[in-house]
Coordinates of C-alpha atoms in Angstrom, one line a residue:
X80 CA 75.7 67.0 41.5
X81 CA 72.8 68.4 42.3
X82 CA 69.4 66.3 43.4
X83 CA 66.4 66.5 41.5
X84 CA 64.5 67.6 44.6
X85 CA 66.9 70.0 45.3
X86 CA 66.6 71.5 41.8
X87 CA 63.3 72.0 42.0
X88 CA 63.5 73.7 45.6
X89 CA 65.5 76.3 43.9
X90 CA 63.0 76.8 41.1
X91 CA 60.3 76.9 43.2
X92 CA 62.1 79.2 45.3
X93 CA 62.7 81.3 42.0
X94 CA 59.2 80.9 40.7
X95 CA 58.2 82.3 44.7
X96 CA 60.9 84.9 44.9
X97 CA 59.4 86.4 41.6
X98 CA 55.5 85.9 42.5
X99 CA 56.1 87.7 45.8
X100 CA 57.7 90.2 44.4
X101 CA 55.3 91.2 41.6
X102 CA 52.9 90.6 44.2
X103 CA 54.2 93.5 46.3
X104 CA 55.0 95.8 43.9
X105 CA 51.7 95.8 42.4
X106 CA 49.6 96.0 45.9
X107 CA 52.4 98.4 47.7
X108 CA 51.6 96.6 50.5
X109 CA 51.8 98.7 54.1
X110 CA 53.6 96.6 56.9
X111 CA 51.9 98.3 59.2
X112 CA 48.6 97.4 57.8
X113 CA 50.0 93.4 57.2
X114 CA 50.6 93.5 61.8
X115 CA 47.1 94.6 62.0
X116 CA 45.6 92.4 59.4
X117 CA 48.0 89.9 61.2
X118 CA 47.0 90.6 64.8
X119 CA 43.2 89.9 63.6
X120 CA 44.0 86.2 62.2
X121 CA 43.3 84.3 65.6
X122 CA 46.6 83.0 64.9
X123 CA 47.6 81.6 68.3
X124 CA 51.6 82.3 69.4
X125 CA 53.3 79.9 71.1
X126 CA 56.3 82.0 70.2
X127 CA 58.1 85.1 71.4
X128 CA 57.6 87.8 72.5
X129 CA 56.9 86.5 76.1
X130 CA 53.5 88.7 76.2
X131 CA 52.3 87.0 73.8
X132 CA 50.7 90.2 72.3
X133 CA 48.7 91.0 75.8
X134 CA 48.0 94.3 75.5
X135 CA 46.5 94.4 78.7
X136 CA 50.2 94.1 80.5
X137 CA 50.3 98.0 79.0
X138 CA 47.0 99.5 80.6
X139 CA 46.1 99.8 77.3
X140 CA 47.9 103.4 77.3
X141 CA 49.2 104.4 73.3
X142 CA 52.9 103.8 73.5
X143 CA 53.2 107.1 71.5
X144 CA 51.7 108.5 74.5
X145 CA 55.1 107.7 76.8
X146 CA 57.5 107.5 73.5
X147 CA 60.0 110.1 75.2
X148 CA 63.7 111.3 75.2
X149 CA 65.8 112.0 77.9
X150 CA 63.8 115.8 79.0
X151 CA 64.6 116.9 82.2
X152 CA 63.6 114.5 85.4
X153 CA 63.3 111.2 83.2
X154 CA 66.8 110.5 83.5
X155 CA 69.8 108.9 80.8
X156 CA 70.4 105.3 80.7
X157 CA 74.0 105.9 80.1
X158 CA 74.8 108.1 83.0
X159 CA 71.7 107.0 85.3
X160 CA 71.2 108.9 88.1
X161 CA 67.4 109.0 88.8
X162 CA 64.4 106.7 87.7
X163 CA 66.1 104.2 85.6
X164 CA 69.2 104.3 88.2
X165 CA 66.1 103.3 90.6
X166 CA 64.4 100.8 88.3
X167 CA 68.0 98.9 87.5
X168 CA 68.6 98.9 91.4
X169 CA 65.0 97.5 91.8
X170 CA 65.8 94.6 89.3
X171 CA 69.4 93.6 90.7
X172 CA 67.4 93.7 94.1
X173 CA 65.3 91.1 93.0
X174 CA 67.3 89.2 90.9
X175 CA 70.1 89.4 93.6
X176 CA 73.4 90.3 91.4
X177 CA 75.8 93.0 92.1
X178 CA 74.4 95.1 89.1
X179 CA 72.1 94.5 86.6
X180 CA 71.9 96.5 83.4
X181 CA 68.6 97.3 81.1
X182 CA 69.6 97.0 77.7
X183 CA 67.4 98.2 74.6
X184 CA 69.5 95.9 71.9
X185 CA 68.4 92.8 72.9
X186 CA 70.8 90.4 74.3
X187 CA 72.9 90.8 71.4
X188 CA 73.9 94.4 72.7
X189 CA 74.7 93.0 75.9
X190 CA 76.7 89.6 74.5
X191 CA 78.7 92.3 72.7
X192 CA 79.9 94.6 75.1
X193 CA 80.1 91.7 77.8
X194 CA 83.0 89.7 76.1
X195 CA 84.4 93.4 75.0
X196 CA 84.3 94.3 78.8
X197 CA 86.9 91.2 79.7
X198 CA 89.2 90.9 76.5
X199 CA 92.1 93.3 74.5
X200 CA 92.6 93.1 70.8
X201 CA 93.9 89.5 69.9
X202 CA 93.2 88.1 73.2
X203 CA 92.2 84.3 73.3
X204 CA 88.2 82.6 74.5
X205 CA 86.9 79.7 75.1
X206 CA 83.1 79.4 73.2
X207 CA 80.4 77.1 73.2
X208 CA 80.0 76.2 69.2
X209 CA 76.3 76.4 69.3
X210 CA 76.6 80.2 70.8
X211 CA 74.8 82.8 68.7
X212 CA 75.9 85.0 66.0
X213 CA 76.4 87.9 68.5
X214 CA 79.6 86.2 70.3
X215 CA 80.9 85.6 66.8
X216 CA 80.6 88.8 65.6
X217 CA 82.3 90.1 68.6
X218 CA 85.1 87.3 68.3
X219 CA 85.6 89.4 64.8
X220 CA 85.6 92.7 66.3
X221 CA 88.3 92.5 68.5
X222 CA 89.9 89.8 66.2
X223 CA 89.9 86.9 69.1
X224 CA 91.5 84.0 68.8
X225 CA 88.9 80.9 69.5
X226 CA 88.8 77.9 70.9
X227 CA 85.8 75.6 70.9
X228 CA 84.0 73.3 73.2
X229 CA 81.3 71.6 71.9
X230 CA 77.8 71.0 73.2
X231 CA 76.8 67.1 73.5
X232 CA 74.1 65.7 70.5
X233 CA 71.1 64.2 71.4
X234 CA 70.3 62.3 68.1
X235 CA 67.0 60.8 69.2
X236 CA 65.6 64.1 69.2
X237 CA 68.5 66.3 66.7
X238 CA 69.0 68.4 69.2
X239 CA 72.1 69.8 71.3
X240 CA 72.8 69.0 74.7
X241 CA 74.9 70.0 77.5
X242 CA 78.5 71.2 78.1
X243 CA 81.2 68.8 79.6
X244 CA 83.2 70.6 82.7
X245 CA 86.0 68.2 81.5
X246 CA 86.4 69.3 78.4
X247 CA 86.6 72.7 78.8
X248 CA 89.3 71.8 81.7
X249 CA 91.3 69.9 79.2
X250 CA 91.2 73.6 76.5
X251 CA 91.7 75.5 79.7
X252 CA 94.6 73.4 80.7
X253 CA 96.2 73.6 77.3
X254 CA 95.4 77.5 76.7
X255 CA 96.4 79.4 80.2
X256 CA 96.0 82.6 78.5
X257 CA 92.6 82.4 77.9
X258 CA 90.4 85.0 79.2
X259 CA 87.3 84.2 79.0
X260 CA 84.7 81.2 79.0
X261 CA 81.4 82.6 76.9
X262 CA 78.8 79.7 76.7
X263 CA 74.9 78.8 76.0
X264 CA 73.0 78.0 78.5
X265 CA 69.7 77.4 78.2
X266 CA 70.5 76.3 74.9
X267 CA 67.1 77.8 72.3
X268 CA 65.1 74.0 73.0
X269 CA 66.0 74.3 76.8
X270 CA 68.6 72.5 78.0
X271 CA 70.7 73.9 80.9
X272 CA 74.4 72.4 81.0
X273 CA 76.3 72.0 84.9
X274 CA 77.3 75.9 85.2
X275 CA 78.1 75.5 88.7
X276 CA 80.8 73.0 88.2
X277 CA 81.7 74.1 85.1
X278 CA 82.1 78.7 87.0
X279 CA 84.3 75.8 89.5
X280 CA 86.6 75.0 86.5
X281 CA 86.9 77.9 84.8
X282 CA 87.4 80.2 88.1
X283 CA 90.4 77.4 88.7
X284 CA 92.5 78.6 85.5
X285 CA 92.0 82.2 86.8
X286 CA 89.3 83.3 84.2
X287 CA 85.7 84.4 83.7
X288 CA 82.6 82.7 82.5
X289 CA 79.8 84.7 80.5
X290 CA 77.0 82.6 80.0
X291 CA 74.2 83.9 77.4
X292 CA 70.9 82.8 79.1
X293 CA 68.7 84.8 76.7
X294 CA 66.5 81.9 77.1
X295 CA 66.5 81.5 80.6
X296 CA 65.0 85.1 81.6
X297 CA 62.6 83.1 83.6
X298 CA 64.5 81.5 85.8
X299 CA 64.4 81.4 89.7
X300 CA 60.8 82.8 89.6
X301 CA 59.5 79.2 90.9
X302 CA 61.9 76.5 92.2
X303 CA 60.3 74.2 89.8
X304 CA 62.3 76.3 87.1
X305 CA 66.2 76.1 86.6
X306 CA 68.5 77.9 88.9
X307 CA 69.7 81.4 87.1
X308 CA 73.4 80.8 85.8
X309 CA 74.5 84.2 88.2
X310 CA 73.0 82.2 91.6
X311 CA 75.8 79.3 90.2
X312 CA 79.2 81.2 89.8
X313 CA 78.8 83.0 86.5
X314 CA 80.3 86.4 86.4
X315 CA 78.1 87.9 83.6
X316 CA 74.7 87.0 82.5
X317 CA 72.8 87.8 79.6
X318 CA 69.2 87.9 79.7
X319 CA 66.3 88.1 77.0
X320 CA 63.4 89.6 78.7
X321 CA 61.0 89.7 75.9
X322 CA 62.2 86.1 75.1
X323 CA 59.6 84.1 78.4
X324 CA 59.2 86.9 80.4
X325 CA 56.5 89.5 79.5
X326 CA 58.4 92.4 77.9
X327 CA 58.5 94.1 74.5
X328 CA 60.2 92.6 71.9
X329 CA 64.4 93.7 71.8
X330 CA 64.3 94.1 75.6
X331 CA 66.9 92.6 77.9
X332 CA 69.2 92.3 80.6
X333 CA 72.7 92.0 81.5
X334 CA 74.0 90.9 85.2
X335 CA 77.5 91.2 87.0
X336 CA 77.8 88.9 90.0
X337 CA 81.1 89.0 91.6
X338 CA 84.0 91.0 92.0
X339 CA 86.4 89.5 88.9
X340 CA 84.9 92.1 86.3
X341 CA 85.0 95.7 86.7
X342 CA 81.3 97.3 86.1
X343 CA 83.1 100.7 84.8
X344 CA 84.2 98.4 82.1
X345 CA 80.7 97.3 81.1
X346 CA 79.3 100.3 81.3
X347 CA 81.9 101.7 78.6
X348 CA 81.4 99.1 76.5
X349 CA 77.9 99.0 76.5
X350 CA 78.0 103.0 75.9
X351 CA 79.5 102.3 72.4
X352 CA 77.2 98.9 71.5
X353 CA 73.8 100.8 73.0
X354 CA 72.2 103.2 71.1
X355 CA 72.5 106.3 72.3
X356 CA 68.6 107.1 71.9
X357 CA 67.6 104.4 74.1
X358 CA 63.4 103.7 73.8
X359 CA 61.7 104.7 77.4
X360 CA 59.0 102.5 75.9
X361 CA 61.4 99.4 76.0
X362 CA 62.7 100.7 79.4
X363 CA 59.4 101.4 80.7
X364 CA 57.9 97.6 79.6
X365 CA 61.3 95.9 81.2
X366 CA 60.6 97.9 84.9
X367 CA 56.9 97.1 84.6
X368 CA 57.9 93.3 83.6
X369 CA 60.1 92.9 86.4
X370 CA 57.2 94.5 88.8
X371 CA 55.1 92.1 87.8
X372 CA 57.1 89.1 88.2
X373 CA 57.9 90.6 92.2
X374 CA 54.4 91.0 92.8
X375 CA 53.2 88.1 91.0
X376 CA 55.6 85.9 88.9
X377 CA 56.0 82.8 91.5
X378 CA 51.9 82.1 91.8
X379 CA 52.0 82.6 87.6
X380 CA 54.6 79.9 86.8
X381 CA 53.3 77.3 89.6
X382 CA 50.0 78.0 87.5
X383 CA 51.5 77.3 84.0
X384 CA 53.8 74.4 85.3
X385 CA 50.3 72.5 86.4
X386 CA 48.8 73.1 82.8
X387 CA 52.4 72.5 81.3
X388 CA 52.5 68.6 83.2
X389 CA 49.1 67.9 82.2
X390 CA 49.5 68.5 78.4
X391 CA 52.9 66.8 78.2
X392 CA 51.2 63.6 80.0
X393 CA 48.6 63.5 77.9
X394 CA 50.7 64.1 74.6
X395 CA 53.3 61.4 75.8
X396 CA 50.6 58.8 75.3
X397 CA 50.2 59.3 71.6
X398 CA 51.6 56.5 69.2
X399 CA 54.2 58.7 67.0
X400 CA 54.2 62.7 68.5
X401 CA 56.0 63.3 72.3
X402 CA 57.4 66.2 74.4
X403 CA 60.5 64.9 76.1
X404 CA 61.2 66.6 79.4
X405 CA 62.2 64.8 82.6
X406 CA 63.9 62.0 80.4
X407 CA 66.2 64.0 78.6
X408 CA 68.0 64.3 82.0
X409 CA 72.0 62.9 83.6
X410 CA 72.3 61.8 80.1
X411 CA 74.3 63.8 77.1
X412 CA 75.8 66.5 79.7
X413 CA 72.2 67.9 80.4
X414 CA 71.9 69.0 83.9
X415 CA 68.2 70.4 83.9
X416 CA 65.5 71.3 81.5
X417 CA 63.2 74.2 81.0
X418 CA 60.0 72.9 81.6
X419 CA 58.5 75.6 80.0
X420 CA 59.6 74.9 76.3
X421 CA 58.4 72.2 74.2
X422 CA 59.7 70.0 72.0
X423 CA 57.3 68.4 70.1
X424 CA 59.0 65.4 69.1
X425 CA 58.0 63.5 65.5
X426 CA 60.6 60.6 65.5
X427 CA 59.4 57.4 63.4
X428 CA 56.0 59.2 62.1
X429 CA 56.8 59.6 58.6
X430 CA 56.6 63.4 59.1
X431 CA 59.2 66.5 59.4
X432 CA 58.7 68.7 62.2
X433 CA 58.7 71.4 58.9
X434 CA 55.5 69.5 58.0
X435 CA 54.0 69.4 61.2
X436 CA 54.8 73.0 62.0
X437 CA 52.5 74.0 58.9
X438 CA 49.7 71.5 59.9
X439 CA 49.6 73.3 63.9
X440 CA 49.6 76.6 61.5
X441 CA 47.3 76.2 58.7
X442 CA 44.7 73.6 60.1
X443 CA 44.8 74.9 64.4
X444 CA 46.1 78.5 63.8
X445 CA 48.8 77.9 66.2
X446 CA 51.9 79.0 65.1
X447 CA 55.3 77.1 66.9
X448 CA 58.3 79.7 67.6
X449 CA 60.2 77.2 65.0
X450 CA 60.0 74.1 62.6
X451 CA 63.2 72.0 63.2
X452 CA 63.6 68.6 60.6
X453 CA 62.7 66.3 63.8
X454 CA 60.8 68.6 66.3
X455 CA 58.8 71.9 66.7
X456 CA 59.4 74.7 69.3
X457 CA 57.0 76.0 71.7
X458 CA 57.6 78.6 73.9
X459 CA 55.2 79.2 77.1
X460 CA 54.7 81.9 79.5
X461 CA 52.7 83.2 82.0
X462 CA 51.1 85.5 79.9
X463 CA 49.9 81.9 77.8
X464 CA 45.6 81.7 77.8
X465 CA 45.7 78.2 79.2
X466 CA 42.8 76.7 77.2
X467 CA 44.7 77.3 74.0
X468 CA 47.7 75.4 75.5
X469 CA 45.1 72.4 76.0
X470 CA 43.5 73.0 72.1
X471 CA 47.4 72.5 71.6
X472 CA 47.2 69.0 72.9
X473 CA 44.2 68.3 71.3
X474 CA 45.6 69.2 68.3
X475 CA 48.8 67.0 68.4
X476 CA 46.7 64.0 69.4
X477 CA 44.2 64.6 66.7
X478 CA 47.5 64.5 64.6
X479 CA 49.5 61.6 66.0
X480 CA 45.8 59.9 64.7
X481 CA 46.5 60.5 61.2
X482 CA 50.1 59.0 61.3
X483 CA 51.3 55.5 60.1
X484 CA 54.8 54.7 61.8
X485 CA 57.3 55.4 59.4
X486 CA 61.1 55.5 60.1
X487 CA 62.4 58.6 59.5
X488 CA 65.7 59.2 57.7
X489 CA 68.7 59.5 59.8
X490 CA 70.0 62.9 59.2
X491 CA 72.1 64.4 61.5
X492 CA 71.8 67.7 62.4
X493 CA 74.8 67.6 64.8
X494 CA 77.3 70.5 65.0
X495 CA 80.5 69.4 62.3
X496 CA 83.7 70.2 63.4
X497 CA 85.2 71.8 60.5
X498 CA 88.9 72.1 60.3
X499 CA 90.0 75.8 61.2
X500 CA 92.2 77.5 58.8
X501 CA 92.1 81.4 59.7
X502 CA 90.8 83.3 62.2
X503 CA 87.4 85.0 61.5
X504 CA 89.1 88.5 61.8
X505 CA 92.0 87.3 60.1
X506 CA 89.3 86.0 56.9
X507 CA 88.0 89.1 56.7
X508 CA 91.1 90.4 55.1
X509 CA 91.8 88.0 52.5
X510 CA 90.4 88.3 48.9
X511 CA 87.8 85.9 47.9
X512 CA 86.1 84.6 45.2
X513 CA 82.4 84.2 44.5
X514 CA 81.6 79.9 44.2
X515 CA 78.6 78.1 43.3
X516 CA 77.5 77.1 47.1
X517 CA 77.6 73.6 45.9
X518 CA 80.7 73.5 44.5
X519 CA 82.6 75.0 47.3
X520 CA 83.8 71.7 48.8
X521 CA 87.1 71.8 50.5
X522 CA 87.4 75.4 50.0
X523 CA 87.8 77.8 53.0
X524 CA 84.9 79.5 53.6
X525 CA 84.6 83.6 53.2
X526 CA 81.1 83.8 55.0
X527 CA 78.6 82.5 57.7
X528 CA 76.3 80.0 56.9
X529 CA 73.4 80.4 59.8
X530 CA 70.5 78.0 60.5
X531 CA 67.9 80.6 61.8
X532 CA 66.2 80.0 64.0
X533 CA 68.1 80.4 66.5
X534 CA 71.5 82.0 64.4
X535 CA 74.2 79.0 65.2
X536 CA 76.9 79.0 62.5
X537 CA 76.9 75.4 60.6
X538 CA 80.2 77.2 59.1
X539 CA 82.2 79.7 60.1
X540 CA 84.4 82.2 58.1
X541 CA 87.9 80.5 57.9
X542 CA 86.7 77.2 57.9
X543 CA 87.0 74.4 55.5
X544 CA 83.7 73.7 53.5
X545 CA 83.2 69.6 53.6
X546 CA 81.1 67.3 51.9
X547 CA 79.6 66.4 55.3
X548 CA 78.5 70.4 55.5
X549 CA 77.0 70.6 51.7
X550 CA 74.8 67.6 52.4
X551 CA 73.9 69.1 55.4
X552 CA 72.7 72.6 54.0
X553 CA 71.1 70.2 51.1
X554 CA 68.8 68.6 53.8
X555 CA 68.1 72.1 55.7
X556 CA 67.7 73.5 52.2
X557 CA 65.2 70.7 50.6
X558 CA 63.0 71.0 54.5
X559 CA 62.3 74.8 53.1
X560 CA 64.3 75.6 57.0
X561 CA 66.0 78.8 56.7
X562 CA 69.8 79.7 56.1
X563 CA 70.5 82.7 56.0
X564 CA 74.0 84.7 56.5
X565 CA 75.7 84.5 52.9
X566 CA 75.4 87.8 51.0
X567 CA 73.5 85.7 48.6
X568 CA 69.8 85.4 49.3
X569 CA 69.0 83.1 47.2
X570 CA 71.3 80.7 49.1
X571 CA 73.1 79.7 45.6
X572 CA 76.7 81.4 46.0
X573 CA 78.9 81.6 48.3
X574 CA 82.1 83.3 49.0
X575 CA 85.3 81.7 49.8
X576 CA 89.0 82.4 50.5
X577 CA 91.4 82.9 47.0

């Protein structure tokens, strides 16, 4: 039965729906003119893309000016034999791997052709449960047959933590035919699981570990930063440039380290995930990135990291609003933290992080890369103006102010282990019908259900729909957080298995 405040979050949704749309159709509104009008808000972002819209990292040159195709002496990123041969040599020269890959797709393109480059058809993986949509959608290409490992929960704060080696020992020991391990780590909030024990573990069953570190772009540049997951025994790394490092959005990078994976391989795979009219303005802002971080990236982060400690010390002594960092360490399988994100914790204040999210955004003009129900998201980079990371911390004080201490309610936003009944592949095929979302309970899910930011499945096609799961979508759904994934926008239907 459906909540009063739940019914009204669905007519108000309606009632906005509607208004929005009437709204556009009778300005025809350009969405090139809303970026402009956008770009001239003040807003601040302490969000991606890691440039945070420096146009100064360009020269200021028109990309239209160097939007090319592959004309004679600019070379073809699919059969590289000249400048971008060059500037992928330069990058694995600094990053030290074996080969390193530019990709135009965003890590999704190379999470894709990555797990394609080490399975068959029906083969079996081991995956992290908070991975992204991308490693699912690849499961369901080449029909894989999954196993799960799931991250730790770090209730205090509702967010995941690490990986334990032992439990993916225990899968590994019981599934000898796997072929590959694909995990998360950083995780989207940070946290960087043991990879050097757990490469140990998985190399011992005679397998591979992929590890999508789309968040972790960053890391190496100082030695105040985690370790990259290739300098620990990974064998292929995926990397979101224009995630913390100053690139255009949809750039990114994907690293072999190691002889267990054949690079030919790869290279095919990514031949048919890759577009095949690949952006020499993305190309050109990942090389020029990577230059800058060589010539320039340590002195940069040591500068951030000293504004970074200051403004979580002096938010940590507010009543009610705190950015864990160092404490969130040796406990809950987390081996390190990216210093560089913030979680802006609002336990016992009576307040959402939804809630405080639209404060920082309507009343500062900063707007957080996401509103979580206990926490906001910050992202940082070098390319951050420092005196609006401190009018950041003035803001969150001037906040934690207006608070009274309130407990929260306990809602769990921990990771459900549904029971598995079909494979996704195998859920694809089977006729469905078309349910009332809330009146799917113990029926086997036909579609994803996604909380976006950052795309982890709270379901997954071929998985039983619980009570547990409904009330959980209720709560994301009543916060105004965003699901997304069923072929119903309006979030009301879903489809499940006949």
């Amino acid at each position: 039965m459906e909540s009063n405040s739940y019914k009204n979050y669905n007519n108000n949704s309606r009632n906005n729906y509607k208004d929005n749309n009437e709204d556009y159709n009778c300005q025809k509104k350009s969405f090139y003119n809303e970026l402009i009008e956008y770009s001239k808000n003040g807003r601040y972002p302490l969000h991606m893309p890691g440039h945070k819209r420096n146009e100064r990292l360009f020269d200021g040159i028109d990309p239209y000016k160097v939007d090319i195709t592959e004309i004679d002496g600019f070379d073809n990123l699919h059969n590289p034999k000249g400048i971008i041969l060059d500037a992928m040599k330069n990058a694995s020269d600094f990053f030290e791997t074996d080969r390193t890959w530019f990709l135009v797709n965003g890590s999704s393109c190379g999470i894709l052709a990555a797990i394609s480059a080490v399975t068959n058809i029906g083969d079996k993986i081991i995956i992290g449960r908070n991975c992204h949509k991308a490693v699912y959608n690849c499961a369901k290409l080449r029909n894989l047959d999954v196993e799960y490992v799931y991250p730790s929960y770090i209730a205090k704060y509702g967010i995941n933590g690490g990986y334990n080696k032992g439990e993916i020992e225990n899968i590994l020991k019981k599934n000898r035919d796997v072929k590959a391990v694909v995990l998360t780590s950083p995780t989207y909030d940070g946290i960087v699981s043991d990879i050097e024990e757990i490469a140990r573990v998985v190399h011992k069953y005679n397998t591979v570990l992929i590890v999508d570190e789309a968040h972790g772009a960053h890391f190496g540049i100082s030695e105040k930063i985690p370790v990259p997951a290739y300098k620990l025994g990974a064998d292929l790394v995926i990397e979101s440039t224009h995630k913390t490092l100053p690139a255009m959005t949809q750039t990114a990078l994907l690293h072999l380290k190691g002889d267990r994976i054949d690079a030919g391989k790869v290279q095919e795979m990514l031949s048919i995930y890759e577009t095949s009219s690949p952006s020499y303005v993305l190309m050109c802002s990942i090389d020029k990135c990577i230059r800058e971080i060589q010539k320039n990236g340590q002195q940069r982060y040591d500068e951030l990291l000293n504004v970074i400690n200051k403004i979580r010390k002096n938010v940590n002594k507010c009543k009610y609003i705190s950015i864990p960092c160092e404490e969130l360490k040796n406990e809950n399988n987390v081996f390190d933290v990216d210093v560089t994100k913030l979680i802006i914790n609002v336990n016992n204040s009576g307040i959402t992080g939804k809630q405080l999210g639209d404060i920082l955004r309507h009343k500062y003009n900063i707007e957080v890369e996401m509103d979580s129900l206990k926490y906001v998201l910050g992202i940082t980079t070098i390319c951050d103006d420092y005196k609006e990371l401190e009018r950041l911390a003035e803001a969150l004080k001037e906040i934690d102010k207006s608070l009274e201490e309130k407990q929260n309610e306990k809602i769990s936003v921990e990771l459900l282990k549904n029971k598995r009944m079909y494979s996704i592949y195998e859920t694809d095929l089977k006729e469905k019908n078309t349910v009332n979302l809330f009146d799917s309970k113990d029926c086997i899910s036909g579609e994803f259900v996604f909380l976006y930011p950052p795309g982890i499945p709270l379901v997954v096609p071929g998985e039983v729909i619980t009570e547990e799961l409904l009330e959980q979508i209720k709560v994301y759904l009543e916060a105004n957080m965003n699901i997304s994934g069923l072929k119903d926008n309006s979030n009301k239907t879903i489809e499940v298995v006949k």
